[in-house]
Amino acid sequence: MKPSIPKGTRDFSPEDMLKRNYLFDCIRSSFRRFGFLPLETPSMENISTLMGKYGEEGDKLIFKILNSGDYLEKADEKWLQDKDSKNLITQISEKALRYDLTVPFARYVVMHQHEIAFPFRRYQIQPVWRADRPQKGRYREFYQCDADVIGTDSLLCELELLQLIDDVFSKLSLKVLVLINNRKILSGMAEVLGEAERMTDITVAIDKLDKIGVEKVMEEMRTKGVSEAAIAQLDPFLRFRGSHEEKTALLKELLAGSETGQKGIGEVEELWKYARSMSFSHIRYELDITLARGLNYYTGAILEVKADDPRTTFASSICGGGRYDDLTGIFGLPGMSGVGISFGADRICDVMEELNLFPAAAAVSTRVLFVNFGEEDVPYSLQLLQELRKAGVNAEMYPDAAKLKKQFAYADDRKIPFVAMAGSEERKSGTVMLKNMQSGSQEQVGRENLAAWFTTTQQN
RNA sequence: GUGGAUGUAGCUCAGUUGGUUAGAGCGCCAGUUUGUGGCACUGGAGGUCGGGGGUUCGACCCCCCUCAUUCACCCCA
């Protein structure tokens, strides 16, 4: 049979992994720089923990795990006959693969509330699974890198997210655009329009504005049953172009009748006040009232990050996040506000690959390869090899006394920057010949200076 | 769940209105060089043309089915 892997999953070659690890290291070190603590949760959760947290669509995209053993034994006869999958699933599956890291985090916080010092800052870098249909930049298994602060509603946390994003993407040399909105503004809008109960429909439609245009957005709202009066009221807003100040001024006007809406604008203005006093190097940020985001649990700020480089073909978001005021409530711990961001490592990887942003050094693992000159000379090489490894230099020796051509070609292929030759001549003189594979130049180094040569100089 | 595209060598792809033995570039292996990789030259290995059925004297090419991949919609990292 032909071997294969499930749709939307991937193998990562050593070359891929070196790059991915570089990326993860960058993100992880930023997280730690900002005081976030590491956390991991199981790949699978009880299905009841996940269901209903991501909206109706989200439920469908959760990978369910079949119960062990004769899983149909306890299944209801009638539901089986009716092919009633929705009800049946509750009887044949009690576990599911995690869909994101935020809900498991909320579950963790509730379970461990008595041992946590709040506000709790945690980061979590783990894969998540979604039963989506794969396409460009969309995988069924992918890594999220989350940083969340829970246990405070201070808007300084939102500001910190901006700083964190800037910190990470500065390291990666990628310019990004941060789109920010606030759910309170969106619900205020629906309220003012007299369509409070249709908020989701309205926001989902508005979210498509830049993709399908004003007319189509209105059409979609009409088909969802939004009143003509409301649509007309929204019209100037959808067509609005202007500065941040003009935008908020217009918003204030529109949302004058909604307490929630006013609050949302207030939050935006406070965040902007803070942000303006900071300096950022790799992010631009703007208020985008068409940003909605699907995840149900967001209640305040929502944000999305896109690559801001004309060369990239990547239009989809590479980070997303926001504030959730009561995610722990459903697990029995109300009044616990949190805010967080999720970096989509796989998409960031794709963008960086496309823009050639991975430094060549990221692909280097072994720094020096020892040539194998045969039995006579191997012991000497082994000693030098051991000395280098003890000094913390990644080093290896070619296992066979193959032709030099082959050994050098191997080093070349592996992108190993240095080849060490320690044959009979070097052994007698207590030296080693180091060849720089990039420049082709060679240098004879005394054994006693070998480790220092790699650790103290700026050699590669 | 809905719609579109593509499946030919390890990879990227040619392949004429259907006509003998299916090609190229890159990669791979060997040699030119038994203490020196990349470059060059020489030689070599490697393909049930995704699978099944049909039309035809004859199918990589036309038709049907199927599988796989991919892009878009929905939604999202």
XYZ file of C-alpha atoms (C1' of nucleotides) in Angstrom:
537
model
C 0.000 0.000 0.000
C 0.991 3.585 -0.578
C 1.751 5.311 2.715
C 0.026 8.603 3.357
C -0.924 10.984 6.129
C -4.328 12.500 6.895
C -5.441 15.461 4.856
C -4.307 18.760 6.313
C -1.470 17.244 8.348
C 2.216 17.412 7.504
C 5.546 15.815 8.194
C 8.259 18.274 9.148
C 11.689 17.422 7.795
C 14.828 18.249 9.809
C 15.225 21.330 7.631
C 11.660 22.388 8.395
C 12.104 21.673 12.076
C 15.214 23.797 12.417
C 13.258 26.719 11.020
C 10.194 25.975 13.106
C 12.251 25.680 16.258
C 13.882 28.993 15.484
C 10.418 30.527 15.213
C 9.156 28.873 18.395
C 12.280 29.999 20.251
C 11.708 33.599 19.179
C 8.099 33.538 20.285
C 8.846 31.690 23.512
C 11.610 34.071 24.529
C 9.312 37.064 23.950
C 6.597 35.437 26.044
C 9.036 34.920 28.871
C 10.408 38.433 28.493
C 6.911 39.678 29.193
C 6.531 37.562 32.286
C 4.301 34.802 30.978
C 4.598 31.376 32.579
C 4.618 28.097 30.661
C 1.619 25.785 30.706
C 0.603 22.642 28.861
C -2.732 20.891 28.796
C -3.725 17.509 27.324
C -4.293 17.090 23.604
C -7.740 15.757 24.385
C -10.398 17.274 26.581
C -13.735 15.978 27.729
C -16.022 16.766 24.862
C -18.361 18.718 27.159
C -15.499 21.115 27.923
C -15.238 22.092 24.281
C -18.746 21.871 22.840
C -20.693 25.098 22.627
C -17.713 27.383 23.144
C -16.978 28.198 19.528
C -20.423 28.694 18.069
C -22.442 26.264 16.023
C -19.878 26.095 13.234
C -17.107 25.504 15.738
C -18.849 22.446 17.175
C -18.825 20.834 13.747
C -15.111 21.443 13.391
C -14.142 19.695 16.621
C -12.444 16.343 16.090
C -14.345 13.856 18.219
C -12.685 10.771 19.598
C -14.617 7.532 19.490
C -15.048 5.777 22.815
C -12.900 2.729 23.314
C -14.265 -0.760 22.983
C -17.689 -1.521 21.592
C -18.710 2.090 21.306
C -22.070 1.363 19.694
C -23.191 -0.855 22.541
C -24.696 1.958 24.580
C -26.021 3.836 21.568
C -29.728 4.582 21.472
C -31.517 2.232 19.057
C -33.782 4.934 17.699
C -31.023 7.462 17.146
C -29.050 4.794 15.344
C -31.973 4.027 13.057
C -32.615 7.710 12.364
C -28.927 8.273 11.678
C -29.163 11.072 14.217
C -25.462 11.955 14.396
C -25.959 14.972 16.584
C -27.532 13.028 19.423
C -25.578 9.873 18.777
C -22.263 11.630 19.203
C -23.061 12.278 22.854
C -23.227 8.540 23.425
C -20.320 7.279 21.378
C -17.775 10.036 22.084
C -16.810 11.546 25.390
C -13.443 13.039 24.392
C -12.268 15.390 21.676
C -9.035 16.958 20.446
C -8.584 20.515 21.603
C -9.806 23.155 19.166
C -7.794 26.001 20.631
C -5.730 26.761 23.718
C -7.956 29.381 25.294
C -10.817 27.162 26.424
C -8.519 24.495 27.918
C -6.738 27.368 29.667
C -10.007 28.608 31.155
C -10.762 25.056 32.271
C -7.326 24.859 33.871
C -7.755 28.168 35.679
C -11.043 27.035 37.205
C -9.626 23.677 38.285
C -6.515 25.213 39.806
C -7.892 28.552 40.994
C -6.676 28.013 44.542
C -3.060 27.532 43.592
C -2.830 30.345 41.052
C -1.578 33.838 41.852
C -3.783 36.273 39.964
C -3.482 38.046 37.652
C -2.177 34.907 35.980
C 0.009 35.285 32.931
C 0.536 32.074 31.028
C 1.888 31.105 27.659
C 1.176 27.848 25.889
C 2.667 26.499 22.675
C 0.895 23.372 21.497
C -0.893 21.957 18.478
C -4.632 22.243 18.033
C -6.916 20.378 15.644
C -9.771 21.515 13.480
C -11.807 19.368 11.093
C -11.801 22.142 8.512
C -11.284 21.566 4.858
C -7.630 22.416 4.245
C -6.479 25.120 1.863
C -3.713 27.668 1.604
C -2.496 28.489 5.104
C -5.133 26.284 6.654
C -4.230 23.011 8.259
C -6.147 20.477 10.300
C -3.304 20.224 12.761
C -1.438 23.401 13.575
C 0.404 25.096 16.400
C -0.939 27.981 18.357
C 1.312 30.065 20.559
C -0.917 31.699 23.140
C -0.213 34.307 25.758
C -3.052 35.287 28.094
C -3.508 37.372 31.198
C -6.488 36.361 33.322
C -7.792 37.904 36.505
C -7.736 41.587 35.596
C -9.718 43.821 33.275
C -7.001 46.427 33.043
C -6.580 47.788 29.546
C -2.861 47.815 30.156
C -3.029 44.139 29.213
C -4.387 45.016 25.784
C -1.543 47.474 25.426
C 0.919 44.782 26.409
C -0.425 42.556 23.671
C 0.516 45.242 21.172
C 3.986 45.446 22.660
C 4.290 41.675 22.635
C 3.271 41.510 18.990
C 5.807 44.201 18.165
C 8.497 42.356 20.109
C 7.901 39.037 18.358
C 7.684 40.421 14.851
C 10.704 42.642 15.385
C 12.684 39.502 16.080
C 11.296 37.923 12.948
C 11.858 41.068 10.863
C 8.290 40.971 9.648
C 6.152 44.094 9.483
C 2.560 43.528 10.505
C -0.746 45.361 10.649
C -2.826 44.982 13.806
C -6.544 45.426 13.296
C -8.391 46.255 16.478
C -12.066 46.438 17.302
C -14.244 46.041 20.341
C -17.170 43.705 20.735
C -18.933 46.315 22.851
C -18.918 48.640 19.855
C -20.410 45.904 17.711
C -23.146 45.027 20.182
C -23.803 48.702 20.778
C -24.290 49.084 17.059
C -26.759 46.228 16.899
C -28.538 47.705 19.904
C -28.852 51.154 18.402
C -30.117 49.680 15.163
C -32.832 47.885 17.099
C -31.399 44.564 16.058
C -29.682 43.528 19.266
C -30.666 39.885 18.838
C -29.146 39.825 15.354
C -25.757 41.063 16.438
C -23.986 37.931 15.233
C -25.599 38.064 11.798
C -24.763 41.732 11.457
C -21.185 41.404 12.550
C -20.565 38.344 10.386
C -21.869 40.293 7.416
C -19.842 43.408 8.241
C -16.765 41.270 8.670
C -16.865 40.491 4.959
C -16.848 44.153 3.938
C -13.343 44.257 2.506
C -13.931 41.007 0.672
C -17.326 41.426 -0.949
C -18.090 45.154 -0.758
C -20.829 47.297 0.752
C -23.649 46.170 -1.546
C -23.157 42.483 -0.912
C -22.868 43.053 2.821
C -26.219 44.821 2.852
C -27.729 42.105 0.748
C -26.549 39.490 3.222
C -28.036 41.454 6.114
C -31.327 41.693 4.271
C -31.477 37.942 3.755
C -30.771 37.474 7.447
C -33.799 39.616 8.209
C -32.172 42.850 9.338
C -34.571 45.762 8.892
C -34.215 48.245 6.045
C -34.119 51.109 8.530
C -31.164 49.583 10.323
C -29.321 48.921 7.079
C -29.871 52.486 5.953
C -28.517 53.755 9.248
C -25.446 51.628 8.880
C -24.817 52.674 5.302
C -22.742 55.853 5.840
C -20.708 53.974 8.328
C -19.760 51.174 5.985
C -18.653 53.673 3.410
C -16.707 55.816 5.855
C -13.050 56.590 5.197
C -11.075 58.836 7.462
C -8.698 59.316 10.341
C -8.915 57.547 13.649
C -10.337 60.692 15.274
C -12.990 61.108 12.631
C -13.833 57.454 12.933
C -14.329 57.570 16.705
C -16.236 60.825 16.443
C -18.672 59.216 14.029
C -18.913 56.179 16.266
C -19.741 58.301 19.276
C -22.517 59.907 17.344
C -23.958 56.641 16.159
C -23.653 54.934 19.528
C -24.888 57.819 21.654
C -27.930 55.805 22.651
C -26.070 52.710 23.740
C -24.340 52.460 27.067
C -22.446 49.385 25.937
C -21.366 51.091 22.758
C -20.119 54.126 24.655
C -18.138 51.872 26.924
C -16.565 50.196 23.922
C -15.470 53.522 22.471
C -14.116 54.519 25.853
C -11.986 51.381 25.942
C -10.679 52.034 22.471
C -9.758 55.598 23.353
C -7.970 54.523 26.507
C -6.002 51.906 24.648
C -5.056 54.437 21.990
C -3.979 56.890 24.663
C -1.573 54.315 26.073
C -0.402 53.078 22.702
C 0.435 56.576 21.487
C 2.944 56.963 24.289
C 4.799 53.837 23.171
C 7.135 53.396 20.284
C 6.686 50.432 17.993
C 9.044 49.301 15.284
C 7.254 46.549 13.359
C 3.550 47.106 13.887
C 0.972 49.503 12.594
C -2.382 49.422 14.359
C -5.760 50.725 13.417
C -9.351 50.616 14.526
C -11.328 48.466 12.143
C -15.009 48.405 12.941
C -15.565 45.689 10.360
C -13.469 43.253 12.360
C -15.812 40.794 14.045
C -14.078 37.481 14.721
C -16.141 34.374 15.025
C -15.270 33.054 18.426
C -18.261 33.583 20.669
C -16.469 34.174 23.909
C -14.941 37.578 23.124
C -16.603 40.484 24.957
C -14.220 43.453 24.701
C -11.226 44.204 22.552
C -10.687 41.926 19.576
C -7.657 41.993 17.374
C -6.212 40.360 14.350
C -2.746 40.558 12.828
C -1.868 40.411 9.153
C 1.442 40.477 7.369
C 2.114 44.039 6.222
C 4.366 43.434 3.262
C 3.395 44.000 -0.353
C 5.365 40.948 -1.443
C 3.337 38.406 0.488
C 0.408 36.506 -0.972
C -0.860 35.830 2.508
C -4.067 37.706 3.173
C -5.322 35.659 6.099
C -4.568 36.529 9.688
C -1.450 35.206 11.359
C -2.481 36.135 14.916
C -5.777 36.658 16.612
C -7.043 37.417 20.070
C -9.170 39.484 22.340
C -10.769 39.936 25.718
C -13.227 37.478 27.225
C -14.986 38.598 30.395
C -16.541 35.385 31.480
C -14.962 32.380 29.841
C -14.450 30.690 33.202
C -18.054 31.376 34.185
C -19.399 28.295 32.452
C -16.935 26.209 34.433
C -18.145 27.727 37.687
C -15.849 30.697 38.223
C -17.641 33.918 37.263
C -16.223 37.409 37.055
C -12.791 36.424 35.823
C -11.817 38.659 32.924
C -8.994 37.683 30.642
C -7.323 38.804 27.461
C -4.988 36.970 25.178
C -3.376 36.554 21.819
C -2.672 33.546 19.682
C 0.217 33.451 17.233
C -0.432 31.094 14.318
C 2.998 29.542 14.023
C 2.295 27.639 10.820
C 1.011 30.654 8.954
C 3.858 32.797 10.245
C 6.214 30.095 9.007
C 4.558 30.166 5.590
C 4.896 33.946 5.358
C 8.515 33.868 6.478
C 9.297 31.146 3.995
C 7.709 33.172 1.234
C 9.591 36.336 2.171
C 12.815 34.510 2.865
C 13.028 35.788 6.417
C 14.657 32.794 8.033
C 18.310 33.584 8.761
C 20.757 31.083 7.277
C 22.074 30.431 10.773
C 18.684 28.989 11.706
C 19.457 26.059 9.392
C 22.740 25.244 11.112
C 22.675 22.509 13.693
C 26.017 20.731 13.521
C 28.784 23.331 13.330
C 31.693 21.073 12.551
C 32.110 17.691 10.906
C 35.196 15.588 11.537
C 36.514 13.712 8.554
C 37.014 9.992 9.101
C 40.550 9.090 7.928
C 40.374 5.460 8.983
C 41.323 3.317 11.961
C 44.742 4.836 12.517
C 43.501 8.389 12.893
C 40.008 7.926 14.303
C 41.032 7.863 17.999
C 42.687 11.274 17.730
C 39.633 12.720 15.984
C 37.381 11.215 18.624
C 39.313 12.968 21.354
C 39.024 16.333 19.637
C 35.352 15.658 18.978
C 34.753 14.986 22.643
C 36.589 18.130 23.676
C 34.474 20.229 21.353
C 31.237 18.677 22.518
C 32.184 19.281 26.148
C 32.814 22.911 25.248
C 29.255 23.100 23.935
C 30.014 22.992 20.235
C 27.673 20.887 18.104
C 29.975 18.438 16.368
C 29.912 15.048 14.708
C 32.236 12.687 12.880
C 31.583 10.893 9.636
C 31.084 7.259 10.685
C 32.795 5.568 7.724
C 36.233 6.020 6.246
C 34.632 6.941 2.945
C 36.267 8.885 0.173
C 36.888 12.480 1.129
C 34.772 13.632 -1.746
C 31.851 11.870 -0.217
C 32.517 13.186 3.284
C 32.856 16.757 2.089
C 29.775 16.455 -0.052
C 27.941 15.269 3.040
C 29.043 18.346 5.002
C 28.016 20.521 2.095
C 24.635 18.857 1.836
C 24.040 19.184 5.551
C 25.099 22.855 5.468
C 27.694 22.178 8.149
C 29.839 25.326 8.158
C 33.161 23.729 9.138
C 34.987 20.511 8.363
C 37.769 19.364 10.684
C 40.558 17.217 9.341
C 42.668 15.415 11.891
C 44.775 12.874 10.034
C 48.252 11.518 10.580
C 50.023 14.850 10.026
C 47.767 16.773 12.375
C 47.959 13.985 14.928
C 51.731 14.148 14.962
C 51.770 17.905 15.343
C 48.878 18.039 17.784
C 46.774 20.219 15.531
C 43.660 20.106 13.419
C 42.936 21.549 9.992
C 39.687 23.529 9.919
C 38.073 24.286 6.623
C 35.476 27.008 6.262
C 32.989 25.509 3.846
C 31.595 28.810 2.742
C 34.844 30.609 1.918
C 36.879 27.488 1.206
C 39.773 28.743 3.292
C 41.626 26.508 5.712
C 43.378 27.153 8.972
C 45.608 24.975 11.099
C 44.674 25.223 14.770
C 46.466 23.771 17.775
C 44.491 21.224 19.740
C 44.611 23.360 22.875
C 43.010 26.266 21.017
C 40.344 24.288 19.211
C 37.388 24.733 21.572
C 38.165 28.407 22.095
C 38.352 28.882 18.344
C 34.684 27.925 18.117
C 33.400 29.469 21.325
C 35.166 32.799 21.608
C 35.612 34.078 18.083
C 32.827 35.318 15.903
C 33.352 32.365 13.569
C 29.930 31.871 12.162
C -21.139 21.189 3.846
C -20.854 23.957 -1.523
C -18.100 25.099 -6.041
C -13.677 25.123 -9.404
C -8.815 23.208 -10.946
C -4.963 19.513 -11.289
C -2.947 14.200 -11.214
C 3.184 12.000 -16.480
C 10.630 10.053 -13.223
C 12.519 11.644 -6.284
C 11.024 17.240 -7.473
C 9.175 21.040 -11.199
C 6.951 20.317 -15.644
C 6.805 19.347 -21.540
C 4.244 15.724 -24.554
C 1.642 18.098 -31.696
C -5.379 16.936 -34.845
C -5.223 10.054 -30.921
C 0.010 6.871 -34.275
C 6.085 2.808 -33.335
C 10.816 2.633 -28.079
C 6.907 8.772 -23.246
C 10.983 13.538 -22.882
C 13.606 18.000 -20.440
C 15.644 20.645 -16.259
C 16.925 19.879 -11.366
C 18.076 15.926 -7.972
C 20.340 10.937 -7.284
C 24.535 7.195 -8.258
C 29.459 6.358 -10.500
C 33.860 8.304 -12.824
C 37.457 12.440 -14.387
C 40.483 13.494 -8.447
C 42.791 7.177 -2.852
C 43.883 14.584 2.085
C 39.219 18.500 0.050
C 32.566 19.897 -1.202
C 30.181 23.659 -4.656
C 31.747 24.439 -10.854
C 32.574 21.622 -15.423
C 32.658 17.199 -18.388
C 31.431 11.765 -19.198
C 28.405 7.694 -18.141
C 24.254 5.410 -15.426
C 19.858 4.148 -12.633
C 14.846 5.641 -12.279
C 7.982 5.907 -15.139
C 1.869 -0.064 -14.205
C 1.406 8.237 -17.563
C -3.297 8.332 -9.912
C -6.769 3.778 -10.203
C -10.892 1.218 -12.824
C -14.003 0.838 -17.025
C -15.387 2.432 -22.059
C -14.737 4.366 -27.397
C -10.929 3.001 -31.230
C -7.087 -0.981 -35.612
C -4.419 2.031 -31.939
C -5.319 6.172 -25.826
C -0.697 10.030 -21.738
C -4.363 12.476 -25.162
C -11.493 11.388 -26.094
C -15.904 9.675 -22.631
C -17.749 7.737 -17.731
C -16.742 6.359 -12.698
C -13.457 6.520 -8.608
C -9.450 8.059 -5.530
C -5.950 11.775 -4.298
C -4.152 16.644 -4.194
C -5.089 21.753 -4.434
C -7.702 26.615 -4.617
C -12.003 29.343 -3.303
C -16.752 29.872 -0.348
C -18.326 29.142 4.923
C -15.260 29.766 9.037
C -10.651 30.621 11.029
C -4.286 30.564 13.394
